[in-house]
Amino acid sequence: MEENFRDSIGTITDDGKRAWIYPKKPSGNFYKYRKYVSYALLLFLFASPFIKIRGHQFLLFNVVDRRFNIFGFPFWPQDFHLVVISMIIGVIFIALFTVAYGRIFCGWICPQTIFMEMVFRRIEYWIDGDRGAQQRLKKSPWNRKKIWKRSLKLTLFFIISFLIANVFLAYLIGSDKLIRYVIDGPMAHLGTMVPLLIFTGVFYFVFAWFREQVCIIACPYGRLQGVLLDDKSIVVAYDHKRGEGESGRKKFRKNEDREVLGHGDCIDCFQCVNVCPTGIDIRNGTQLECVNCTACIDECDHIMESIQKPKGLIRYASEEEINKKTKFKFTPRMKGYTAVLAILTGILIGMLFLRNELEANILRLPGQLYERKENNMISNVYTYKLVNKTTKDVQDVSFKLLSHKGQIKLVSMDRFVVPAEELAEGTLFIEINASALTGDKDKLKIGVYSGEKLIETTVTQFLAPRSYN
């Protein structure tokens, strides 16, 4: 097999220009299953910002206000370590699946592939027709029919891009705020409308023109694939031993005994190439551009059926399976990824269950020393911040010293309310008799109460004169 195909990208011509891809409309069992998966994921994507669990948006990534909801669990800046662990788990999960099953994420789950192949490309097939019709339309002069088709297609592309941009905005600012903006009208929120149109333009550019170049050029996952894959990974693979035989490929001729002539089952029909959305020839082996979409599997199976040959010339398989006829094995590397994934998932679940719904931080006011008072009392001034992570107000909040005998005095009030999903902050004084202190920096344990119920504890330091050690 010649390796010169690896010297250039299949979507770039020899003179450096864009080679536009006109893939044949796929069909077959894998394509049918991909449609089921894609439409389920599209439903999930469009519905998630509008689903509420215990009053929390199911998925929210509000970077500006630093508020995140993941599967209905609210995460605040104080929970950033949980977000980091979640992201690491996601990366390891994708790495594990890549090691075991190749680039299956790209072909079945990636939003870029789903939108391109199951939304925009299907609209294109509906308006422009299949591969041959699209090529003829491209070469035809600009008449009324061509102008109508181009205008209709690009208008629908823009409308869908605008819809996608709105859904992504719902993930960023919240669905309630988005609905309110829509009701108020675009002129009332120009500061949001301008970024929305920019994102619409980006999505339109990607799906109307850039297309498969995102997977080939822009996406780093294609490069990561080359590092993670080995000859034991399950990928969309061409069985070169069966397809080439001893004498190589040969066009199909009726009533010809190909086995006697030494030719393989591949009849060089190029249908696997014509149906590929990235324009590669899968018969050249695993390539950077392959997104494991399975379109070539369905097309090859159809050809094999028509010439009465067994299916599976192109199939999900590892290089080791094709060369040595061995079955899939769970390699030590896969076991290592699985172990790390299980450990991190366990840690995350444990942290989620141990996480308090109200988080308290009490810190000494910077630059302030202690104050001596009557009756041998030492006073320190603190700032407090209480984060309510629930959808209900926390009523009748107060503080009590748990580790020492002393008093906590709030500035301007004795008890207060922490509003739902809000931050309450203020100033307080802690007074302790010097005889109860053991050093110049005692560690205090403070309880946060809602009425008589202890809902959180926190720790801070108390500064005292060294002479009272």
mmCIF file of C-alpha atoms in Angstrom, residues 75-356:
data_model
loop_
_atom_site.group_PDB
_atom_site.id
_atom_site.type_symbol
_atom_site.label_atom_id
_atom_site.label_comp_id
_atom_site.label_asym_id
_atom_site.label_seq_id
_atom_site.Cartn_x
_atom_site.Cartn_y
_atom_site.Cartn_z
ATOM 1 C CA PHE A 75 -21.818 24.495 41.732
ATOM 2 C CA TRP A 76 -20.408 27.779 43.034
ATOM 3 C CA PRO A 77 -16.850 29.161 42.854
ATOM 4 C CA GLN A 78 -16.301 27.452 46.218
ATOM 5 C CA ASP A 79 -17.049 24.138 44.459
ATOM 6 C CA PHE A 80 -14.514 24.682 41.702
ATOM 7 C CA HIS A 81 -12.551 21.619 42.789
ATOM 8 C CA LEU A 82 -15.637 19.502 42.035
ATOM 9 C CA VAL A 83 -15.906 21.025 38.550
ATOM 10 C CA VAL A 84 -12.217 20.269 37.937
ATOM 11 C CA ILE A 85 -12.681 16.640 39.013
ATOM 12 C CA SER A 86 -15.741 16.370 36.743
ATOM 13 C CA MET A 87 -13.738 17.700 33.789
ATOM 14 C CA ILE A 88 -10.867 15.282 34.474
ATOM 15 C CA ILE A 89 -13.364 12.408 34.625
ATOM 16 C CA GLY A 90 -14.765 13.509 31.260
ATOM 17 C CA VAL A 91 -11.311 13.630 29.671
ATOM 18 C CA ILE A 92 -10.345 10.204 31.027
ATOM 19 C CA PHE A 93 -13.700 8.775 29.934
ATOM 20 C CA ILE A 94 -13.116 9.984 26.360
ATOM 21 C CA ALA A 95 -9.513 8.733 26.464
ATOM 22 C CA LEU A 96 -10.671 5.287 27.633
ATOM 23 C CA PHE A 97 -13.261 5.061 24.886
ATOM 24 C CA THR A 98 -10.707 6.190 22.310
ATOM 25 C CA VAL A 99 -8.192 3.555 23.428
ATOM 26 C CA ALA A 100 -10.870 0.858 23.314
ATOM 27 C CA TYR A 101 -13.182 1.966 20.518
ATOM 28 C CA GLY A 102 -11.288 4.563 18.500
ATOM 29 C CA ARG A 103 -12.944 7.790 17.436
ATOM 30 C CA ILE A 104 -16.464 6.568 18.185
ATOM 31 C CA PHE A 105 -17.196 9.797 20.092
ATOM 32 C CA CYS A 106 -16.711 11.821 16.901
ATOM 33 C CA GLY A 107 -19.007 9.708 14.759
ATOM 34 C CA TRP A 108 -21.835 9.125 17.234
ATOM 35 C CA ILE A 109 -21.831 11.783 19.980
ATOM 36 C CA CYS A 110 -19.915 14.909 18.878
ATOM 37 C CA PRO A 111 -22.303 17.898 18.403
ATOM 38 C CA GLN A 112 -20.369 19.007 15.309
ATOM 39 C CA THR A 113 -20.964 15.661 13.565
ATOM 40 C CA ILE A 114 -24.574 15.395 14.700
ATOM 41 C CA PHE A 115 -25.515 18.872 13.517
ATOM 42 C CA MET A 116 -23.562 18.538 10.278
ATOM 43 C CA GLU A 117 -24.703 15.077 9.221
ATOM 44 C CA MET A 118 -28.146 14.813 10.793
ATOM 45 C CA VAL A 119 -29.417 18.372 10.405
ATOM 46 C CA PHE A 120 -27.602 20.513 7.851
ATOM 47 C CA ARG A 121 -26.576 17.730 5.468
ATOM 48 C CA ARG A 122 -30.095 16.250 5.469
ATOM 49 C CA ILE A 123 -31.518 19.674 4.577
ATOM 50 C CA GLU A 124 -28.968 19.823 1.769
ATOM 51 C CA TYR A 125 -30.030 16.412 0.456
ATOM 52 C CA TRP A 126 -33.672 17.535 0.604
ATOM 53 C CA ILE A 127 -33.051 20.764 -1.352
ATOM 54 C CA ASP A 128 -30.064 20.009 -3.628
ATOM 55 C CA GLY A 129 -30.435 16.247 -4.012
ATOM 56 C CA ASP A 130 -27.859 13.476 -3.637
ATOM 57 C CA ARG A 131 -24.157 13.528 -4.589
ATOM 58 C CA GLY A 132 -24.609 13.629 -8.385
ATOM 59 C CA ALA A 133 -27.353 16.263 -8.250
ATOM 60 C CA GLN A 134 -25.222 18.493 -6.006
ATOM 61 C CA GLN A 135 -22.255 18.252 -8.352
ATOM 62 C CA ARG A 136 -24.440 19.115 -11.357
ATOM 63 C CA LEU A 137 -25.993 22.042 -9.485
ATOM 64 C CA LYS A 138 -22.518 23.340 -8.617
ATOM 65 C CA LYS A 139 -21.501 23.348 -12.292
ATOM 66 C CA SER A 140 -24.790 24.751 -13.604
ATOM 67 C CA PRO A 141 -25.197 28.476 -14.446
ATOM 68 C CA TRP A 142 -26.912 30.839 -12.036
ATOM 69 C CA ASN A 143 -30.496 30.500 -13.220
ATOM 70 C CA ARG A 144 -33.779 30.893 -11.321
ATOM 71 C CA LYS A 145 -33.724 27.287 -10.054
ATOM 72 C CA LYS A 146 -30.183 27.514 -8.686
ATOM 73 C CA ILE A 147 -30.787 30.897 -7.060
ATOM 74 C CA TRP A 148 -33.968 29.578 -5.409
ATOM 75 C CA LYS A 149 -32.266 26.453 -4.074
ATOM 76 C CA ARG A 150 -29.241 28.341 -2.779
ATOM 77 C CA SER A 151 -31.398 31.039 -1.155
ATOM 78 C CA LEU A 152 -33.693 28.518 0.509
ATOM 79 C CA LYS A 153 -30.830 26.375 1.796
ATOM 80 C CA LEU A 154 -28.742 29.233 3.157
ATOM 81 C CA THR A 155 -31.797 30.877 4.751
ATOM 82 C CA LEU A 156 -32.667 27.639 6.560
ATOM 83 C CA PHE A 157 -29.013 27.271 7.588
ATOM 84 C CA PHE A 158 -29.059 30.774 9.099
ATOM 85 C CA ILE A 159 -32.354 30.177 10.954
ATOM 86 C CA ILE A 160 -31.068 26.917 12.451
ATOM 87 C CA SER A 161 -27.740 28.571 13.356
ATOM 88 C CA PHE A 162 -29.677 31.337 15.127
ATOM 89 C CA LEU A 163 -31.721 28.731 17.000
ATOM 90 C CA ILE A 164 -28.557 26.870 18.055
ATOM 91 C CA ALA A 165 -26.990 30.141 19.237
ATOM 92 C CA ASN A 166 -30.071 30.837 21.387
ATOM 93 C CA VAL A 167 -29.897 27.382 22.957
ATOM 94 C CA PHE A 168 -26.212 27.844 23.765
ATOM 95 C CA LEU A 169 -27.062 31.252 25.233
ATOM 96 C CA ALA A 170 -29.590 29.520 27.499
ATOM 97 C CA TYR A 171 -26.731 27.369 28.810
ATOM 98 C CA LEU A 172 -24.675 30.494 29.536
ATOM 99 C CA ILE A 173 -27.174 32.953 31.046
ATOM 100 C CA GLY A 174 -30.037 30.657 32.048
ATOM 101 C CA SER A 175 -33.260 29.754 30.257
ATOM 102 C CA ASP A 176 -35.420 32.051 32.425
ATOM 103 C CA LYS A 177 -33.337 35.070 31.520
ATOM 104 C CA LEU A 178 -33.298 34.073 27.830
ATOM 105 C CA ILE A 179 -37.101 33.790 27.741
ATOM 106 C CA ARG A 180 -37.383 37.189 29.410
ATOM 107 C CA TYR A 181 -35.028 38.698 26.816
ATOM 108 C CA VAL A 182 -37.095 37.203 23.986
ATOM 109 C CA ILE A 183 -40.306 38.658 25.456
ATOM 110 C CA ASP A 184 -38.700 42.083 25.977
ATOM 111 C CA GLY A 185 -37.460 42.165 22.363
ATOM 112 C CA PRO A 186 -33.937 42.449 20.890
ATOM 113 C CA MET A 187 -33.716 46.254 21.149
ATOM 114 C CA ALA A 188 -34.098 46.101 24.925
ATOM 115 C CA HIS A 189 -30.981 43.917 25.279
ATOM 116 C CA LEU A 190 -28.540 44.965 22.562
ATOM 117 C CA GLY A 191 -25.610 43.938 24.747
ATOM 118 C CA THR A 192 -26.827 40.335 24.491
ATOM 119 C CA MET A 193 -28.148 40.535 20.920
ATOM 120 C CA VAL A 194 -24.772 41.454 19.424
ATOM 121 C CA PRO A 195 -22.890 38.428 20.875
ATOM 122 C CA LEU A 196 -25.867 36.257 19.883
ATOM 123 C CA LEU A 197 -25.536 37.351 16.258
ATOM 124 C CA ILE A 198 -21.764 36.777 16.412
ATOM 125 C CA PHE A 199 -22.306 33.202 17.598
ATOM 126 C CA THR A 200 -24.957 32.747 14.928
ATOM 127 C CA GLY A 201 -22.410 33.846 12.335
ATOM 128 C CA VAL A 202 -19.841 31.400 13.712
ATOM 129 C CA PHE A 203 -22.268 28.468 13.583
ATOM 130 C CA TYR A 204 -23.416 29.497 10.101
ATOM 131 C CA PHE A 205 -19.803 29.695 8.886
ATOM 132 C CA VAL A 206 -18.978 26.288 10.353
ATOM 133 C CA PHE A 207 -21.961 24.404 8.975
ATOM 134 C CA ALA A 208 -22.401 26.226 5.673
ATOM 135 C CA TRP A 209 -18.760 26.438 4.611
ATOM 136 C CA PHE A 210 -16.056 25.146 6.995
ATOM 137 C CA ARG A 211 -17.814 21.821 7.618
ATOM 138 C CA GLU A 212 -15.527 18.760 7.784
ATOM 139 C CA GLN A 213 -12.497 21.046 8.117
ATOM 140 C CA VAL A 214 -13.440 21.467 11.793
ATOM 141 C CA CYS A 215 -12.770 17.766 12.364
ATOM 142 C CA ILE A 216 -9.662 17.701 10.190
ATOM 143 C CA ILE A 217 -7.963 21.002 11.010
ATOM 144 C CA ALA A 218 -9.489 22.702 14.059
ATOM 145 C CA CYS A 219 -10.451 19.894 16.454
ATOM 146 C CA PRO A 220 -7.549 18.698 18.653
ATOM 147 C CA TYR A 221 -9.234 15.342 19.260
ATOM 148 C CA GLY A 222 -8.139 14.055 15.851
ATOM 149 C CA ARG A 223 -4.504 14.610 16.873
ATOM 150 C CA LEU A 224 -5.122 13.085 20.286
ATOM 151 C CA GLN A 225 -6.492 10.013 18.549
ATOM 152 C CA GLY A 226 -3.114 9.331 16.943
ATOM 153 C CA VAL A 227 -1.484 9.205 20.383
ATOM 154 C CA LEU A 228 -4.108 7.009 22.043
ATOM 155 C CA LEU A 229 -4.855 4.452 19.321
ATOM 156 C CA ASP A 230 -2.923 1.224 18.949
ATOM 157 C CA ASP A 231 -3.377 -1.974 16.963
ATOM 158 C CA LYS A 232 -5.775 -3.291 19.637
ATOM 159 C CA SER A 233 -8.242 -0.369 19.377
ATOM 160 C CA ILE A 234 -11.592 -1.062 17.728
ATOM 161 C CA VAL A 235 -11.975 1.316 14.763
ATOM 162 C CA VAL A 236 -13.788 1.437 11.438
ATOM 163 C CA ALA A 237 -11.345 -0.729 9.498
ATOM 164 C CA TYR A 238 -10.997 -2.220 6.038
ATOM 165 C CA ASP A 239 -10.145 -5.934 6.036
ATOM 166 C CA HIS A 240 -7.230 -5.646 3.629
ATOM 167 C CA LYS A 241 -6.452 -9.359 3.747
ATOM 168 C CA ARG A 242 -9.892 -10.275 2.548
ATOM 169 C CA GLY A 243 -10.287 -7.259 0.283
ATOM 170 C CA GLU A 244 -6.936 -7.413 -1.507
ATOM 171 C CA GLY A 245 -6.321 -11.161 -1.734
ATOM 172 C CA GLU A 246 -3.061 -12.161 -3.411
ATOM 173 C CA SER A 247 -3.581 -10.248 -6.658
ATOM 174 C CA GLY A 248 -5.197 -7.081 -5.286
ATOM 175 C CA ARG A 249 -8.532 -5.429 -6.049
ATOM 176 C CA LYS A 250 -10.400 -5.889 -9.291
ATOM 177 C CA LYS A 251 -13.594 -4.541 -10.825
ATOM 178 C CA PHE A 252 -16.515 -6.939 -10.570
ATOM 179 C CA ARG A 253 -17.335 -9.144 -13.524
ATOM 180 C CA LYS A 254 -20.291 -11.446 -13.533
ATOM 181 C CA ASN A 255 -19.559 -15.205 -13.430
ATOM 182 C CA GLU A 256 -15.846 -14.584 -12.818
ATOM 183 C CA ASP A 257 -14.131 -16.794 -10.223
ATOM 184 C CA ARG A 258 -12.202 -14.171 -8.249
ATOM 185 C CA GLU A 259 -10.768 -16.695 -5.794
ATOM 186 C CA VAL A 260 -9.079 -18.696 -8.541
ATOM 187 C CA LEU A 261 -7.622 -15.492 -10.000
ATOM 188 C CA GLY A 262 -6.386 -14.483 -6.530
ATOM 189 C CA HIS A 263 -8.381 -11.263 -6.310
ATOM 190 C CA GLY A 264 -9.933 -10.073 -3.061
ATOM 191 C CA ASP A 265 -13.557 -9.198 -2.382
ATOM 192 C CA CYS A 266 -13.034 -5.439 -2.929
ATOM 193 C CA ILE A 267 -14.382 -4.621 -6.405
ATOM 194 C CA ASP A 268 -12.895 -1.104 -6.430
ATOM 195 C CA CYS A 269 -16.329 0.530 -6.763
ATOM 196 C CA PHE A 270 -15.260 3.614 -4.742
ATOM 197 C CA GLN A 271 -18.648 3.764 -2.994
ATOM 198 C CA CYS A 272 -16.928 3.827 0.397
ATOM 199 C CA VAL A 273 -15.028 6.909 -0.794
ATOM 200 C CA ASN A 274 -18.076 8.604 -2.327
ATOM 201 C CA VAL A 275 -20.121 8.266 0.879
ATOM 202 C CA CYS A 276 -17.365 9.475 3.226
ATOM 203 C CA PRO A 277 -18.148 12.926 4.721
ATOM 204 C CA THR A 278 -14.428 13.739 4.997
ATOM 205 C CA GLY A 279 -13.482 12.416 1.553
ATOM 206 C CA ILE A 280 -10.957 9.734 2.578
ATOM 207 C CA ASP A 281 -10.370 6.238 1.248
ATOM 208 C CA ILE A 282 -10.821 3.932 4.245
ATOM 209 C CA ARG A 283 -8.928 1.231 2.350
ATOM 210 C CA ASN A 284 -5.730 3.143 3.097
ATOM 211 C CA GLY A 285 -6.098 2.290 6.782
ATOM 212 C CA THR A 286 -6.736 4.379 9.903
ATOM 213 C CA GLN A 287 -6.407 8.076 9.103
ATOM 214 C CA LEU A 288 -6.589 11.367 10.928
ATOM 215 C CA GLU A 289 -9.654 12.471 8.944
ATOM 216 C CA CYS A 290 -11.772 9.391 9.776
ATOM 217 C CA VAL A 291 -14.489 10.194 12.322
ATOM 218 C CA ASN A 292 -15.793 6.603 12.552
ATOM 219 C CA CYS A 293 -19.216 7.593 11.209
ATOM 220 C CA THR A 294 -19.797 4.051 9.760
ATOM 221 C CA ALA A 295 -21.180 5.389 6.447
ATOM 222 C CA CYS A 296 -18.574 3.326 4.566
ATOM 223 C CA ILE A 297 -19.595 0.186 6.486
ATOM 224 C CA ASP A 298 -23.224 0.515 5.410
ATOM 225 C CA GLU A 299 -22.291 1.267 1.806
ATOM 226 C CA CYS A 300 -19.813 -1.613 1.542
ATOM 227 C CA ASP A 301 -22.288 -4.050 3.121
ATOM 228 C CA HIS A 302 -24.843 -3.037 0.489
ATOM 229 C CA ILE A 303 -22.316 -3.673 -2.303
ATOM 230 C CA MET A 304 -21.322 -7.040 -0.833
ATOM 231 C CA GLU A 305 -24.982 -8.062 -0.706
ATOM 232 C CA SER A 306 -25.486 -7.092 -4.339
ATOM 233 C CA ILE A 307 -22.557 -9.279 -5.518
ATOM 234 C CA GLN A 308 -23.458 -12.080 -3.080
ATOM 235 C CA LYS A 309 -20.386 -11.753 -0.881
ATOM 236 C CA PRO A 310 -20.278 -11.835 2.940
ATOM 237 C CA LYS A 311 -20.730 -8.514 4.709
ATOM 238 C CA GLY A 312 -18.024 -7.026 6.916
ATOM 239 C CA LEU A 313 -15.320 -6.159 4.399
ATOM 240 C CA ILE A 314 -15.358 -2.809 6.198
ATOM 241 C CA ARG A 315 -16.384 -3.201 9.829
ATOM 242 C CA TYR A 316 -15.614 -2.325 13.421
ATOM 243 C CA ALA A 317 -12.380 -4.202 14.103
ATOM 244 C CA SER A 318 -8.843 -3.776 15.400
ATOM 245 C CA GLU A 319 -5.732 -4.108 13.282
ATOM 246 C CA GLU A 320 -4.699 -7.030 15.454
ATOM 247 C CA GLU A 321 -8.008 -8.775 14.777
ATOM 248 C CA ILE A 322 -7.599 -8.355 11.009
ATOM 249 C CA ASN A 323 -3.947 -9.431 10.920
ATOM 250 C CA LYS A 324 -3.959 -12.158 13.561
ATOM 251 C CA LYS A 325 -7.652 -13.085 13.736
ATOM 252 C CA THR A 326 -7.741 -12.446 17.500
ATOM 253 C CA LYS A 327 -10.706 -11.176 19.474
ATOM 254 C CA PHE A 328 -10.944 -7.923 21.401
ATOM 255 C CA LYS A 329 -9.109 -7.951 24.739
ATOM 256 C CA PHE A 330 -9.206 -5.549 27.647
ATOM 257 C CA THR A 331 -5.542 -4.474 27.649
ATOM 258 C CA PRO A 332 -3.586 -3.385 30.749
ATOM 259 C CA ARG A 333 -3.716 0.214 29.487
ATOM 260 C CA MET A 334 -7.503 0.064 29.318
ATOM 261 C CA LYS A 335 -7.604 -1.465 32.813
ATOM 262 C CA GLY A 336 -5.448 1.413 34.076
ATOM 263 C CA TYR A 337 -7.756 4.053 32.583
ATOM 264 C CA THR A 338 -10.778 2.208 33.995
ATOM 265 C CA ALA A 339 -9.255 2.079 37.483
ATOM 266 C CA VAL A 340 -8.441 5.804 37.481
ATOM 267 C CA LEU A 341 -11.913 6.588 36.131
ATOM 268 C CA ALA A 342 -13.587 4.480 38.836
ATOM 269 C CA ILE A 343 -11.499 6.075 41.618
ATOM 270 C CA LEU A 344 -12.180 9.654 40.473
ATOM 271 C CA THR A 345 -15.882 8.920 39.988
ATOM 272 C CA GLY A 346 -16.056 7.504 43.514
ATOM 273 C CA ILE A 347 -14.300 10.574 44.911
ATOM 274 C CA LEU A 348 -16.669 12.911 43.065
ATOM 275 C CA ILE A 349 -19.779 11.045 44.262
ATOM 276 C CA GLY A 350 -18.480 11.088 47.827
ATOM 277 C CA MET A 351 -17.762 14.834 47.680
ATOM 278 C CA LEU A 352 -21.221 15.519 46.259
ATOM 279 C CA PHE A 353 -22.893 13.674 49.128
ATOM 280 C CA LEU A 354 -20.675 15.344 51.742
ATOM 281 C CA ARG A 355 -21.119 18.837 50.318
ATOM 282 C CA ASN A 356 -23.188 21.171 52.500
#
